[in-house]
Amino acid sequence: MKLIFLHGLGQDEHSWITIQEKLSDYPSLAPALFPTRTESYRVAKQAILKLLRGQEEPFALIGLSLGGVMALDLINQELPFLKALVLSGSQYKLSSHLLYQLQILIFKLIPNNLFKKQGVNKKQIISILKELKQLDLTEKATTCPFQHSSYVVAKTSPISRPVES
């Protein structure tokens, strides 16, 4: 099964290199969510949806933070080869999340040069965070077709069959 990794905000496709190397027995892909550093969440989501619809083999979608939010946001799309979903550090309702509001405030206070040192665009990150403030994936999280199944990736063994939890 192919593994498709979606990175978090402030990261890029290279964030997954170590994981991809450790799981080199599996074909994998880690696309850049914001390749030009100017895209909105909506534009990035449409580009990833197009990429996923172009897959011609079964795949697991693995998302970290914002990548997990996007993965969850895409589960109701026509993706016949999507067979597993793995989310880490992904919030599904941000509007009422106090720590999320605090994160936006802190990011506004951080000097722009610190963002530049990380190779990210402060204005874009804050814009995406504000855009996500309206996102509520509660229904998708509670009706996710993968919530009762899991795939296990072990260091020395292949991905197992779905196991009822």
Tab-separated table of C-alpha atoms in Angstrom:
chain	number	residue	atom	x	y	z
A	1	MET	CA	0.000	0.000	0.000
A	2	LYS	CA	1.288	3.451	-0.870
A	3	LEU	CA	1.778	5.928	1.969
A	4	ILE	CA	0.936	9.586	1.344
A	5	PHE	CA	2.192	11.991	3.996
A	6	LEU	CA	0.747	15.473	4.581
A	7	HIS	CA	2.931	17.821	6.632
A	8	GLY	CA	1.952	20.452	9.174
A	9	LEU	CA	1.825	24.222	8.842
A	10	GLY	CA	5.292	25.746	8.882
A	11	GLN	CA	6.786	22.506	7.598
A	12	ASP	CA	7.323	21.252	4.078
A	13	GLU	CA	7.476	17.980	2.186
A	14	HIS	CA	11.006	17.344	3.493
A	15	SER	CA	9.639	16.935	7.023
A	16	TRP	CA	8.766	13.329	6.195
A	17	ILE	CA	12.110	12.215	4.695
A	18	THR	CA	13.279	10.295	7.780
A	19	ILE	CA	9.950	8.489	8.084
A	20	GLN	CA	9.935	7.684	4.375
A	21	GLU	CA	13.456	6.251	4.689
A	22	LYS	CA	12.417	4.099	7.689
A	23	LEU	CA	9.413	2.825	5.707
A	24	SER	CA	11.303	2.405	2.443
A	25	ASP	CA	9.628	-0.959	1.810
A	26	TYR	CA	6.469	0.995	0.976
A	27	PRO	CA	6.059	3.372	-1.927
A	28	SER	CA	5.420	6.834	-0.555
A	29	LEU	CA	4.778	10.414	-1.476
A	30	ALA	CA	5.048	13.607	0.577
A	31	PRO	CA	3.688	16.516	-1.463
A	32	ALA	CA	4.250	20.150	-0.554
A	33	LEU	CA	0.958	21.586	0.664
A	34	PHE	CA	2.030	25.168	-0.047
A	35	PRO	CA	4.681	24.972	-2.802
A	36	THR	CA	4.679	28.679	-3.648
A	37	ARG	CA	4.239	29.798	-0.010
A	38	THR	CA	1.258	31.947	-1.049
A	39	GLU	CA	-1.620	29.462	-1.261
A	40	SER	CA	-4.625	29.523	1.009
A	41	TYR	CA	-5.846	26.403	2.803
A	42	ARG	CA	-8.691	26.094	0.286
A	43	VAL	CA	-6.322	26.241	-2.702
A	44	ALA	CA	-3.919	23.756	-1.095
A	45	LYS	CA	-6.791	21.375	-0.290
A	46	GLN	CA	-7.979	21.423	-3.909
A	47	ALA	CA	-4.453	20.703	-5.183
A	48	ILE	CA	-4.067	17.750	-2.783
A	49	LEU	CA	-7.515	16.457	-3.730
A	50	LYS	CA	-6.471	16.489	-7.390
A	51	LEU	CA	-3.277	14.602	-6.512
A	52	LEU	CA	-5.207	12.008	-4.470
A	53	ARG	CA	-7.803	11.490	-7.191
A	54	GLY	CA	-4.934	10.735	-9.567
A	55	GLN	CA	-3.719	7.801	-7.474
A	56	GLU	CA	-4.106	4.431	-9.176
A	57	GLU	CA	-3.297	2.128	-6.263
A	58	PRO	CA	-4.523	1.757	-2.673
A	59	PHE	CA	-3.052	4.331	-0.317
A	60	ALA	CA	-3.010	5.380	3.318
A	61	LEU	CA	-3.260	9.089	4.001
A	62	ILE	CA	-1.084	10.163	6.935
A	63	GLY	CA	-1.405	13.697	8.249
A	64	LEU	CA	0.400	15.645	10.944
A	65	SER	CA	-1.256	18.710	12.480
A	66	LEU	CA	-2.557	20.783	9.546
A	67	GLY	CA	-1.912	17.805	7.242
A	68	GLY	CA	-4.184	15.733	9.470
A	69	VAL	CA	-6.852	18.440	9.403
A	70	MET	CA	-6.685	18.434	5.612
A	71	ALA	CA	-6.795	14.632	5.454
A	72	LEU	CA	-9.911	14.582	7.626
A	73	ASP	CA	-11.432	17.396	5.581
A	74	LEU	CA	-10.990	15.294	2.415
A	75	ILE	CA	-12.489	11.982	3.589
A	76	ASN	CA	-15.934	12.621	2.111
A	77	GLN	CA	-14.495	13.127	-1.373
A	78	GLU	CA	-14.540	10.501	-4.117
A	79	LEU	CA	-11.233	8.738	-3.351
A	80	PRO	CA	-11.716	5.068	-4.262
A	81	PHE	CA	-8.137	4.056	-3.429
A	82	LEU	CA	-8.076	5.636	0.051
A	83	LYS	CA	-7.882	2.658	2.416
A	84	ALA	CA	-6.550	4.097	5.693
A	85	LEU	CA	-6.300	7.371	7.540
A	86	VAL	CA	-3.695	8.192	10.196
A	87	LEU	CA	-3.948	11.550	11.971
A	88	SER	CA	-1.596	12.998	14.561
A	89	GLY	CA	-1.966	16.282	16.435
A	90	SER	CA	-4.972	17.275	14.348
A	91	GLN	CA	-7.809	19.379	15.736
A	92	TYR	CA	-11.224	19.007	14.133
A	93	LYS	CA	-12.887	22.100	15.597
A	94	LEU	CA	-10.729	25.157	15.945
A	95	SER	CA	-13.221	27.985	16.449
A	96	SER	CA	-13.791	27.247	20.131
A	97	HIS	CA	-10.294	25.966	20.879
A	98	LEU	CA	-8.633	28.416	23.296
A	99	LEU	CA	-5.075	27.213	22.631
A	100	TYR	CA	-5.620	27.712	18.910
A	101	GLN	CA	-6.672	31.323	19.521
A	102	LEU	CA	-3.578	31.771	21.682
A	103	GLN	CA	-1.383	30.308	18.917
A	104	ILE	CA	-2.660	32.915	16.449
A	105	LEU	CA	-1.944	35.700	18.942
A	106	ILE	CA	1.572	34.406	19.636
A	107	PHE	CA	2.330	34.061	15.922
A	108	LYS	CA	1.268	37.685	15.407
A	109	LEU	CA	3.755	38.763	18.109
A	110	ILE	CA	6.723	36.748	16.809
A	111	PRO	CA	9.075	38.878	14.694
A	112	ASN	CA	8.941	38.216	10.955
A	113	ASN	CA	12.677	37.429	10.784
A	114	LEU	CA	12.149	34.307	12.939
A	115	PHE	CA	9.663	33.000	10.380
A	116	LYS	CA	12.102	33.810	7.569
A	117	LYS	CA	14.851	31.811	9.339
A	118	GLN	CA	12.504	28.815	9.208
A	119	GLY	CA	11.835	29.437	5.515
A	120	VAL	CA	8.153	30.234	6.034
A	121	ASN	CA	5.983	33.212	5.242
A	122	LYS	CA	4.538	34.742	8.430
A	123	LYS	CA	1.734	36.526	6.598
A	124	GLN	CA	0.669	33.294	4.872
A	125	ILE	CA	0.763	31.261	8.088
A	126	ILE	CA	-1.367	33.780	9.972
A	127	SER	CA	-3.755	33.992	7.022
A	128	ILE	CA	-4.148	30.189	6.946
A	129	LEU	CA	-4.646	30.067	10.720
A	130	LYS	CA	-7.411	32.667	10.429
A	131	GLU	CA	-8.975	30.750	7.529
A	132	LEU	CA	-8.983	27.550	9.591
A	133	LYS	CA	-10.677	29.300	12.514
A	134	GLN	CA	-14.009	28.775	10.741
A	135	LEU	CA	-13.386	25.095	10.044
A	136	ASP	CA	-15.529	22.616	11.967
A	137	LEU	CA	-14.881	18.986	11.083
A	138	THR	CA	-16.872	17.548	14.009
A	139	GLU	CA	-19.293	15.673	11.758
A	140	LYS	CA	-16.493	14.252	9.604
A	141	ALA	CA	-14.579	13.189	12.716
A	142	THR	CA	-17.586	11.403	14.184
A	143	THR	CA	-18.661	9.737	10.936
A	144	CYS	CA	-15.203	8.921	9.556
A	145	PRO	CA	-15.341	5.504	7.869
A	146	PHE	CA	-11.895	4.686	9.268
A	147	GLN	CA	-12.611	5.422	12.932
A	148	HIS	CA	-13.225	1.777	13.853
A	149	SER	CA	-10.321	0.313	11.900
A	150	SER	CA	-6.627	0.789	12.243
A	151	TYR	CA	-3.486	-0.121	10.380
A	152	VAL	CA	-0.357	-0.850	12.336
A	153	VAL	CA	3.059	0.073	10.995
A	154	ALA	CA	5.818	-1.728	12.847
A	155	LYS	CA	9.532	-1.261	12.355
A	156	THR	CA	10.104	-4.809	11.197
A	157	SER	CA	6.709	-5.928	9.940
A	158	PRO	CA	4.478	-4.807	7.108
A	159	ILE	CA	1.232	-2.900	7.480
A	160	SER	CA	-1.305	-5.296	8.935
A	161	ARG	CA	-4.846	-5.899	7.842
A	162	PRO	CA	-7.547	-3.683	9.373
A	163	VAL	CA	-8.336	-4.713	12.924
A	164	GLU	CA	-11.639	-3.916	14.598
A	165	SER	CA	-11.062	-1.835	17.725
